[in-house]
Short mmCIF file of C-alpha atoms and ligand atoms in Angstrom, two decimals:
data_model
loop_
_atom_site.label_atom_id
_atom_site.label_comp_id
_atom_site.label_asym_id
_atom_site.label_seq_id
_atom_site.Cartn_x
_atom_site.Cartn_y
_atom_site.Cartn_z
CA MET A 268 -9.82 31.43 -34.82
CA LEU A 269 -11.88 32.87 -31.97
CA THR A 270 -9.96 34.02 -28.88
CA LYS A 271 -11.09 32.97 -25.39
CA SER A 272 -12.42 36.47 -24.70
CA THR A 273 -14.41 36.54 -27.94
CA ILE A 274 -16.03 33.17 -27.23
CA ALA A 275 -16.96 34.40 -23.75
CA THR A 276 -18.41 37.64 -25.07
CA LYS A 277 -20.30 35.85 -27.84
CA ARG A 278 -21.85 33.44 -25.38
CA LYS A 279 -22.68 36.31 -22.98
CA TYR A 280 -20.75 34.65 -20.14
CA ASN A 281 -20.39 36.36 -16.81
CA VAL A 282 -16.71 35.42 -16.64
CA LEU A 283 -15.35 37.16 -19.71
CA ASN A 284 -11.61 36.66 -19.78
CA VAL A 285 -8.53 34.92 -18.38
CA LYS A 286 -7.97 37.64 -15.78
CA SER A 287 -11.54 37.33 -14.45
CA ALA A 288 -11.28 33.54 -14.31
CA LYS A 289 -8.06 33.82 -12.27
CA LYS A 290 -9.73 36.33 -9.94
CA VAL A 291 -12.62 33.95 -9.22
CA ALA A 292 -10.18 31.06 -8.70
CA SER A 293 -8.01 33.19 -6.34
CA PHE A 294 -10.95 33.71 -4.05
CA TRP A 295 -11.54 29.96 -3.88
CA LEU A 296 -7.82 29.31 -3.15
CA GLU A 297 -7.84 31.91 -0.39
CA ARG A 298 -10.83 30.24 1.27
CA ALA A 299 -8.92 26.96 1.19
CA LYS A 300 -5.87 28.85 2.62
CA LEU A 301 -3.71 27.56 -0.26
CA GLU A 302 -2.91 30.84 -2.03
CA ASN A 303 0.72 30.89 -0.84
CA ALA A 304 1.41 27.37 -2.10
CA ILE A 305 -0.46 27.31 -5.41
CA GLY A 306 -0.45 29.51 -8.51
CA PHE A 307 -2.30 29.33 -11.83
CA GLY A 308 -1.57 27.99 -15.29
CA LEU A 309 -3.39 29.47 -18.28
CA PRO A 310 -7.20 29.32 -17.88
CA GLU A 311 -9.12 27.76 -20.78
CA VAL A 312 -12.75 28.36 -21.65
CA ASP A 313 -14.78 25.30 -22.69
CA ASP A 314 -17.95 26.47 -24.41
CA ARG A 315 -19.36 22.96 -24.82
CA TYR A 316 -19.96 22.87 -21.07
CA HIS A 317 -19.90 26.66 -20.47
CA ILE A 318 -17.06 26.46 -17.99
CA TRP A 319 -13.62 27.90 -17.39
CA ARG A 320 -10.86 25.48 -16.33
CA VAL A 321 -8.11 27.12 -14.30
CA PRO A 322 -5.05 24.84 -13.91
CA LEU A 323 -3.50 24.83 -10.41
CA VAL A 324 0.28 24.70 -10.24
CA GLY A 325 2.46 24.14 -7.14
CA LYS A 326 4.56 27.29 -6.53
CA THR A 327 7.63 25.28 -5.51
CA SER A 328 7.35 22.20 -7.73
CA HIS A 329 5.92 24.09 -10.76
CA GLU A 330 3.89 20.93 -11.38
CA ARG A 331 0.18 20.82 -12.10
CA VAL A 332 -1.66 19.68 -8.94
CA GLY A 333 -5.29 20.07 -10.06
CA GLU A 334 -7.79 22.55 -11.45
CA VAL A 335 -10.62 24.86 -10.47
CA VAL A 336 -13.72 24.70 -12.65
CA ILE A 337 -15.88 27.82 -12.89
CA ASP A 338 -19.40 28.04 -14.28
CA ALA A 339 -18.91 30.65 -17.01
CA TYR A 340 -22.49 31.94 -16.75
CA THR A 341 -22.83 32.28 -12.98
CA SER A 342 -19.11 32.57 -12.04
CA LEU A 343 -19.71 30.04 -9.25
CA ILE A 344 -17.15 27.32 -8.57
CA VAL A 345 -18.30 23.89 -9.76
CA GLU A 346 -17.27 22.10 -6.58
CA ASP A 347 -17.69 18.52 -7.75
CA LYS A 348 -15.53 19.13 -10.84
CA SER A 349 -12.80 21.12 -9.04
CA THR A 350 -9.95 19.40 -7.22
CA ASN A 351 -10.77 18.99 -3.55
CA PRO A 352 -8.51 21.22 -1.34
CA GLU A 353 -7.72 18.18 0.78
CA VAL A 354 -6.39 16.39 -2.31
CA LEU A 355 -4.43 19.50 -3.34
CA GLU A 356 -2.76 19.65 0.07
CA SER A 357 -1.77 16.01 -0.15
CA ARG A 358 -0.39 16.43 -3.67
CA LEU A 359 1.69 19.41 -2.54
CA LEU A 360 3.09 17.27 0.26
CA GLY A 361 3.60 14.36 -2.16
CA ARG A 362 1.40 11.85 -0.39
CA ASN A 363 -1.85 10.00 -1.00
CA SER A 364 -4.94 11.47 0.54
CA HIS A 365 -7.36 9.41 2.55
CA LYS A 366 -7.63 11.73 5.51
CA LYS A 367 -11.05 13.17 6.33
CA THR A 368 -11.11 16.88 7.09
CA GLY A 369 -13.90 19.36 7.67
CA VAL A 370 -13.91 20.43 4.04
CA ARG A 371 -17.34 19.71 2.87
CA LYS A 372 -18.91 16.56 1.60
CA GLN A 373 -22.63 16.10 1.66
CA ASN A 374 -24.36 13.64 3.97
CA GLY A 375 -23.12 14.09 7.45
CA THR A 376 -19.72 15.76 7.25
CA TYR A 377 -19.52 19.46 7.80
CA VAL A 378 -19.13 21.40 4.57
CA LEU A 379 -17.43 24.81 4.32
CA SER A 380 -19.15 26.94 1.71
CA SER A 381 -17.04 28.40 -1.08
CA LEU A 382 -19.64 31.04 -1.96
CA ARG A 383 -18.32 34.56 -1.93
CA ASN A 384 -20.28 37.74 -1.24
CA THR A 385 -23.05 37.72 -3.83
CA ILE A 386 -25.62 40.24 -5.06
CA ALA A 387 -28.28 38.97 -7.45
CA GLN A 388 -31.12 40.72 -9.20
CA GLY A 389 -34.34 38.86 -9.94
CA ASP A 390 -37.04 36.66 -8.46
CA SER A 391 -35.54 34.73 -5.56
CA GLU A 392 -37.69 31.70 -6.37
CA GLU A 393 -35.56 31.34 -9.54
CA LEU A 394 -32.27 32.71 -8.23
CA LEU A 395 -32.22 30.19 -5.38
CA GLN A 396 -32.02 27.43 -7.99
CA GLU A 397 -28.69 28.84 -9.18
CA LEU A 398 -27.02 28.55 -5.77
CA PRO A 399 -25.18 25.31 -4.90
CA ALA A 400 -26.91 22.91 -2.48
CA GLY A 401 -25.91 23.37 1.16
CA SER A 402 -23.93 26.55 0.40
CA VAL A 403 -25.67 28.85 2.90
CA ASN A 404 -25.34 28.73 6.71
CA LEU A 405 -28.11 31.11 7.79
CA ILE A 406 -31.14 32.72 6.18
CA PHE A 407 -32.56 35.89 7.68
CA THR A 408 -35.28 37.77 5.88
CA SER A 409 -38.39 39.85 6.01
CA PRO A 410 -40.73 38.92 3.16
CA PRO A 411 -42.75 41.46 1.17
CA TYR A 412 -45.97 42.47 2.91
CA TYR A 413 -49.29 41.26 1.58
CA ASN A 414 -51.41 44.23 0.69
CA ALA A 415 -49.82 46.50 3.26
CA ARG A 416 -49.97 49.21 0.63
CA PRO A 417 -51.66 48.63 -2.71
CA GLU A 418 -48.64 50.01 -4.61
CA TYR A 419 -46.33 47.71 -2.67
CA THR A 420 -47.91 44.35 -3.42
CA ASP A 421 -47.91 42.14 -6.50
CA TYR A 422 -50.35 39.52 -5.27
CA VAL A 423 -54.00 39.36 -6.25
CA THR A 424 -55.07 37.09 -3.40
CA TYR A 425 -53.60 36.15 -0.05
CA GLU A 426 -53.43 32.51 -1.21
CA GLU A 427 -51.32 33.54 -4.20
CA TYR A 428 -49.01 35.44 -1.85
CA LEU A 429 -48.62 32.42 0.45
CA LEU A 430 -47.90 30.16 -2.51
CA LYS A 431 -45.08 32.45 -3.65
CA ILE A 432 -43.52 32.51 -0.17
CA ARG A 433 -43.92 28.71 0.07
CA LYS A 434 -41.91 28.23 -3.13
CA ILE A 435 -39.14 30.43 -1.80
CA ILE A 436 -39.06 28.61 1.56
CA GLN A 437 -38.99 25.34 -0.41
CA ASN A 438 -36.11 26.39 -2.70
CA ALA A 439 -34.23 27.83 0.27
CA HIS A 440 -34.32 24.39 1.94
CA ARG A 441 -31.95 22.98 -0.69
CA VAL A 442 -29.35 25.74 -0.39
CA LEU A 443 -29.36 25.78 3.43
CA ALA A 444 -26.65 23.57 4.94
CA GLU A 445 -27.52 20.72 7.26
CA GLY A 446 -29.12 21.73 10.58
CA CYS A 447 -28.82 25.46 9.82
CA PHE A 448 -31.36 28.16 10.67
CA PHE A 449 -33.99 30.10 8.73
CA VAL A 450 -35.12 33.16 10.66
CA MET A 451 -38.05 35.25 9.44
CA ASN A 452 -39.21 38.70 10.59
CA ILE A 453 -42.98 38.83 10.05
CA SER A 454 -46.09 40.37 11.59
CA PRO A 455 -49.86 40.32 11.11
CA VAL A 456 -51.11 42.62 8.38
CA LEU A 457 -53.94 45.10 8.64
CA VAL A 458 -56.21 45.22 5.61
CA ARG A 459 -58.00 48.54 5.81
CA ARG A 460 -61.74 48.66 5.30
CA ALA A 461 -62.87 49.72 1.86
CA SER A 462 -65.89 51.68 3.17
CA ARG A 463 -67.44 52.75 6.51
CA SER A 464 -69.88 49.81 6.42
CA GLU A 465 -67.08 47.29 6.23
CA ALA A 466 -64.76 46.12 8.98
CA SER A 467 -61.00 46.24 8.70
CA ARG A 468 -59.30 42.84 8.86
CA ARG A 469 -56.11 41.65 10.46
CA ILE A 470 -54.48 38.68 8.76
CA ALA A 471 -52.43 36.45 11.05
CA VAL A 472 -49.58 36.03 8.54
CA PRO A 473 -47.02 34.60 11.05
CA PHE A 474 -49.27 31.62 11.83
CA ASP A 475 -49.73 30.82 8.15
CA MET A 476 -45.96 31.12 7.63
CA HIS A 477 -45.42 28.67 10.48
CA LYS A 478 -47.49 26.08 8.65
CA LEU A 479 -45.43 26.58 5.49
CA PHE A 480 -42.13 26.10 7.32
CA ILE A 481 -43.29 22.87 8.98
CA GLU A 482 -44.69 21.47 5.72
CA GLU A 483 -41.49 22.33 3.84
CA GLY A 484 -39.16 20.43 6.18
CA TYR A 485 -38.12 22.82 8.94
CA ASP A 486 -38.41 22.39 12.73
CA PHE A 487 -39.78 25.18 14.90
CA ILE A 488 -37.18 26.52 17.35
CA ASP A 489 -38.35 29.87 18.77
CA ASP A 490 -40.69 32.80 18.53
CA ILE A 491 -38.95 36.01 19.46
CA ILE A 492 -40.90 39.21 19.92
CA TRP A 493 -39.42 42.40 18.54
CA GLU A 494 -40.86 45.14 20.74
CA LYS A 495 -40.78 48.68 19.43
CA PRO A 496 -40.88 51.70 21.76
CA GLU A 497 -44.36 53.01 22.59
CA GLY A 498 -45.49 55.43 19.90
CA ALA A 499 -43.98 53.42 17.04
CA GLY A 500 -47.34 51.86 16.01
CA TRP A 501 -49.66 54.82 16.55
CA ALA A 502 -49.61 55.78 12.91
CA THR A 503 -51.87 52.80 12.12
CA GLY A 504 -54.75 54.57 13.90
CA ARG A 505 -55.70 51.29 15.54
CA GLY A 506 -57.44 51.72 18.91
CA ARG A 507 -58.53 55.35 18.35
CA ARG A 508 -62.21 54.43 18.41
CA PHE A 509 -61.88 52.57 21.68
CA ALA A 510 -59.82 55.38 23.20
CA ALA A 511 -62.78 57.70 22.56
CA ASP A 512 -65.78 55.47 23.47
CA ARG A 513 -64.32 52.82 25.80
CA ASN A 514 -66.99 50.32 24.79
CA PRO A 515 -66.12 46.71 25.56
CA LEU A 516 -65.66 44.46 22.52
CA GLN A 517 -64.20 47.39 20.62
CA TYR A 518 -60.91 47.10 22.44
CA LYS A 519 -58.02 47.08 19.96
CA PRO A 520 -54.46 47.44 21.23
CA VAL A 521 -51.92 49.33 19.15
CA PRO A 522 -49.48 46.75 17.77
CA VAL A 523 -45.90 47.52 18.81
CA THR A 524 -44.44 44.09 18.15
CA GLU A 525 -43.31 41.91 15.28
CA TYR A 526 -42.33 38.26 15.29
CA ILE A 527 -38.89 36.86 14.68
CA LEU A 528 -39.69 33.21 13.90
CA VAL A 529 -36.77 30.81 14.19
CA TYR A 530 -36.71 27.50 12.28
CA ARG A 531 -34.01 24.90 11.71
CA LYS A 532 -33.71 22.76 8.59
CA HIS A 533 -34.88 19.34 9.72
CA THR A 534 -32.10 16.91 10.57
CA ASP A 535 -31.58 14.01 12.95
CA LYS A 536 -28.49 15.75 14.30
CA LEU A 537 -28.54 17.85 17.47
CA ILE A 538 -27.55 21.53 17.29
CA ASP A 539 -24.47 20.43 19.21
CA TRP A 540 -23.38 18.58 16.05
CA ASN A 541 -23.19 21.83 14.07
CA ILE A 542 -20.81 23.19 16.72
CA ARG A 543 -18.65 20.07 17.18
CA ALA A 544 -18.40 19.27 13.46
CA HIS A 545 -17.20 22.76 12.51
CA PRO A 546 -13.71 22.22 11.05
CA ASP A 547 -12.14 25.33 12.56
CA LYS A 548 -12.16 25.36 16.38
CA GLU A 549 -10.60 28.85 16.45
CA ILE A 550 -13.53 30.24 14.48
CA VAL A 551 -16.02 28.56 16.80
CA LYS A 552 -14.24 30.14 19.77
CA ALA A 553 -14.04 33.57 18.12
CA SER A 554 -17.79 33.42 17.36
CA ARG A 555 -18.82 33.00 20.99
CA VAL A 556 -21.47 35.55 21.99
CA ALA A 557 -20.50 38.24 24.55
CA ASP A 558 -22.09 38.57 28.01
CA ASP A 559 -24.59 41.27 27.04
CA TYR A 560 -26.78 38.84 25.08
CA ASP A 561 -30.62 38.91 25.17
CA ARG A 562 -31.81 36.74 28.09
CA THR A 563 -35.49 36.61 27.05
CA ASN A 564 -37.45 36.30 23.84
CA ILE A 565 -38.42 39.97 23.96
CA TRP A 566 -35.97 42.15 22.05
CA LYS A 567 -36.48 45.90 22.41
CA ILE A 568 -35.28 47.63 19.25
CA THR A 569 -36.17 51.01 17.73
CA PRO A 570 -37.42 50.67 14.13
CA SER A 571 -35.38 52.14 11.28
CA HIS A 572 -36.56 54.29 8.41
CA ASP A 573 -34.89 55.06 5.13
CA GLN A 574 -36.24 57.32 2.41
CA ARG A 575 -34.96 54.88 -0.19
CA HIS A 576 -37.10 51.89 0.92
CA PRO A 577 -40.50 51.77 2.70
CA ALA A 578 -39.90 48.64 4.81
CA ILE A 579 -36.36 48.12 6.05
CA PHE A 580 -35.55 46.42 9.33
CA PRO A 581 -32.99 47.87 11.75
CA VAL A 582 -29.39 46.74 11.32
CA GLU A 583 -29.38 46.01 15.09
CA LEU A 584 -32.00 43.32 14.51
CA ALA A 585 -29.96 41.71 11.72
CA GLU A 586 -26.83 41.83 13.90
CA LYS A 587 -28.57 40.00 16.76
CA VAL A 588 -29.87 37.24 14.49
CA ILE A 589 -26.51 36.81 12.74
CA LYS A 590 -24.46 36.62 15.93
CA TYR A 591 -26.89 34.19 17.64
CA TYR A 592 -27.39 31.83 14.67
CA SER A 593 -24.12 31.72 12.67
CA PHE A 594 -20.35 31.48 13.00
CA LYS A 595 -17.80 33.96 11.71
CA GLY A 596 -16.97 33.22 8.08
CA ASP A 597 -20.45 31.74 7.46
CA VAL A 598 -22.65 32.65 4.50
CA VAL A 599 -25.86 34.57 5.38
CA LEU A 600 -28.62 34.75 2.77
CA ASP A 601 -31.46 37.25 2.47
CA PRO A 602 -33.85 36.25 -0.37
CA PHE A 603 -35.80 39.55 0.00
CA ALA A 604 -32.81 41.83 0.47
CA GLY A 605 -34.35 45.31 0.05
CA ILE A 606 -31.45 47.74 0.36
CA GLY A 607 -29.24 45.09 1.93
CA THR A 608 -29.44 45.53 5.72
CA VAL A 609 -28.49 41.86 6.18
CA GLY A 610 -25.38 42.38 4.02
CA LYS A 611 -24.26 45.35 6.09
CA ALA A 612 -24.66 43.43 9.37
CA ALA A 613 -22.99 40.31 7.91
CA VAL A 614 -19.87 42.20 6.86
CA LYS A 615 -19.66 43.96 10.24
CA LEU A 616 -19.74 40.55 11.97
CA ASN A 617 -17.21 38.93 9.57
CA ARG A 618 -19.74 36.79 7.74
CA ARG A 619 -20.30 36.58 3.97
CA PHE A 620 -23.59 37.65 2.38
CA VAL A 621 -25.87 36.50 -0.44
CA LEU A 622 -28.47 39.17 -1.24
CA LEU A 623 -31.33 38.46 -3.68
CA GLU A 624 -33.61 41.33 -4.66
CA GLN A 625 -35.99 41.73 -7.58
CA ASN A 626 -36.22 45.52 -7.73
CA PRO A 627 -33.29 46.91 -9.80
CA LYS A 628 -33.48 50.20 -7.93
CA TYR A 629 -32.73 48.48 -4.62
CA VAL A 630 -30.03 46.31 -6.21
CA SER A 631 -28.22 49.48 -7.35
CA ILE A 632 -28.41 50.83 -3.81
CA ILE A 633 -26.97 47.58 -2.41
CA ARG A 634 -24.10 47.68 -4.92
CA GLU A 635 -23.33 51.27 -4.00
CA GLU A 636 -23.58 50.59 -0.25
CA ALA A 637 -21.37 47.50 -0.53
CA LYS A 638 -18.43 49.75 -1.38
CA THR A 639 -18.71 51.37 2.05
CA TRP A 640 -19.11 47.99 3.82
CA LEU A 641 -16.22 46.28 2.07
CA GLY A 642 -13.90 48.96 0.64
CA LYS A 643 -11.56 47.48 -1.96
CA GLU A 644 -12.89 43.97 -1.31
CA ALA A 645 -16.15 45.02 -2.98
CA LYS A 646 -14.37 44.18 -6.23
CA GLN A 647 -14.60 40.50 -5.31
CA ILE A 648 -18.40 40.52 -5.10
CA HIS A 649 -20.06 37.93 -7.27
CA THR A 650 -23.04 39.34 -9.18
CA ILE A 651 -25.89 37.51 -10.87
CA ASN A 652 -28.07 39.25 -13.47
CA CYS A 653 -26.18 42.47 -12.80
CA ALA A 654 -23.41 43.79 -15.05
CA PRO A 655 -20.90 41.01 -15.76
CA ILE A 656 -17.72 40.51 -13.81
CA ASP A 657 -14.83 41.94 -15.76
CA ALA A 658 -11.61 42.35 -13.83
CA ASP A 659 -10.42 44.99 -16.32
CA ASN A 660 -13.46 47.13 -15.77
CA MET A 661 -14.81 46.54 -12.28
CA LEU A 662 -18.05 48.26 -11.50
CA PHE A 663 -17.41 48.39 -7.78
C1 SAM B 173 -39.78 43.88 3.45
S1 SAM B 173 -38.68 44.24 2.17
C2 SAM B 173 -37.10 43.77 2.83
C3 SAM B 173 -36.29 44.93 3.34
C4 SAM B 173 -34.93 44.54 3.87
N1 SAM B 173 -35.06 43.68 5.04
C5 SAM B 173 -34.10 45.77 4.23
O1 SAM B 173 -33.83 46.00 5.42
O2 SAM B 173 -33.76 46.53 3.31
C6 SAM B 173 -39.00 42.96 1.01
C7 SAM B 173 -38.21 43.09 -0.31
O3 SAM B 173 -38.46 41.92 -1.08
C8 SAM B 173 -38.41 42.28 -2.47
N2 SAM B 173 -39.09 41.19 -3.19
C9 SAM B 173 -40.42 40.94 -3.29
N3 SAM B 173 -40.66 39.80 -3.99
C10 SAM B 173 -39.44 39.32 -4.34
C11 SAM B 173 -39.01 38.16 -5.05
N4 SAM B 173 -39.90 37.29 -5.56
N5 SAM B 173 -37.70 37.96 -5.23
C12 SAM B 173 -36.78 38.85 -4.74
N6 SAM B 173 -37.12 39.97 -4.04
C13 SAM B 173 -38.43 40.20 -3.84
C14 SAM B 173 -39.09 43.63 -2.51
O4 SAM B 173 -38.68 44.37 -3.66
C15 SAM B 173 -38.61 44.26 -1.18
O5 SAM B 173 -37.49 45.09 -1.40
#
């Protein structure tokens, strides 16, 4: 007879053994604040449905009160098959449950995400399909540049590039919770001339992105300008000709700004709803923004550079976006994670992160960096398409 671990290995599951299944379930119990009242029975793997069932047992009564179901491939909790925390609480107290709490149901009630910190390697268009609907509270990203450097682009035409970004914005819509924000750092792109007889071109990428967001079901909220200190854009060489000749019509300012475009997933509910419906008033209070907030839509921030990646954004920028557009404990997603700046800022501000990145080199850097952000807690990180979770042999 095959053991549970052998079945899991044979099927190439991400959750390989009983210990790993309990670890994943513990995280879920902690989020529901039930870890002191509930323990585990013996987890069973069910390879017809590719799931692990972890029985939940009351610590005082020693009776079974429910179960947590884990997707064996992704290691995500299957929410609609797991016992609702509200029901668990009622069973522990020995009463029937009809009470409505903030624990998440779709359509109108506020849902708390059970996603834990996640790092995934691959194409975010596909990876987004693996995340549960409504499980993310904020998206902040900076997409790959079109043709900024020939070695740094995978797109033959600009239309092909826009189509790829559209699909990602579209798939992100499903995973973003009701009325939550999608913030994108983007700027026009300079396509250098191929020869002296040709003109260089500037493509107004932010305005094309705007169209995609509106068509894919988001409402426009704000355009914030990220202003870099003078000198930051001189390397482009733009404006040199005019500086020498001063002929009208040839005027070309050096770009020292980028856009931070702010969208909200379309909903009939006011932003006020997202604040009032939050189930934990203490968290809402603790997330209030301090007095030194940015009064205008011009944010002055020095750019960051890192030898390991050609196009990172400064952690200060990610921190501003996260503190203005999410609550503590929320899940922040970056579908183009690079070396994980959004993850670093999220942890600093007590949020969870979901980082999707297709380049394995950058994923390794994120996994290494995550140890410094999270310390021992890095062991709890959920990984997709990286080495499997094995509690006996943690990679972090
Ligand atoms: C502008 S960089 C983001 C840098 C990031 N903000 C940081 O601070 O490290 C865009 C990243 O998207 C990644 N990327 C491009 N296409 C992707 C896709 N389809 N799925 C996932 N990642 C992708 C690239 O490898 C690159 O690292």
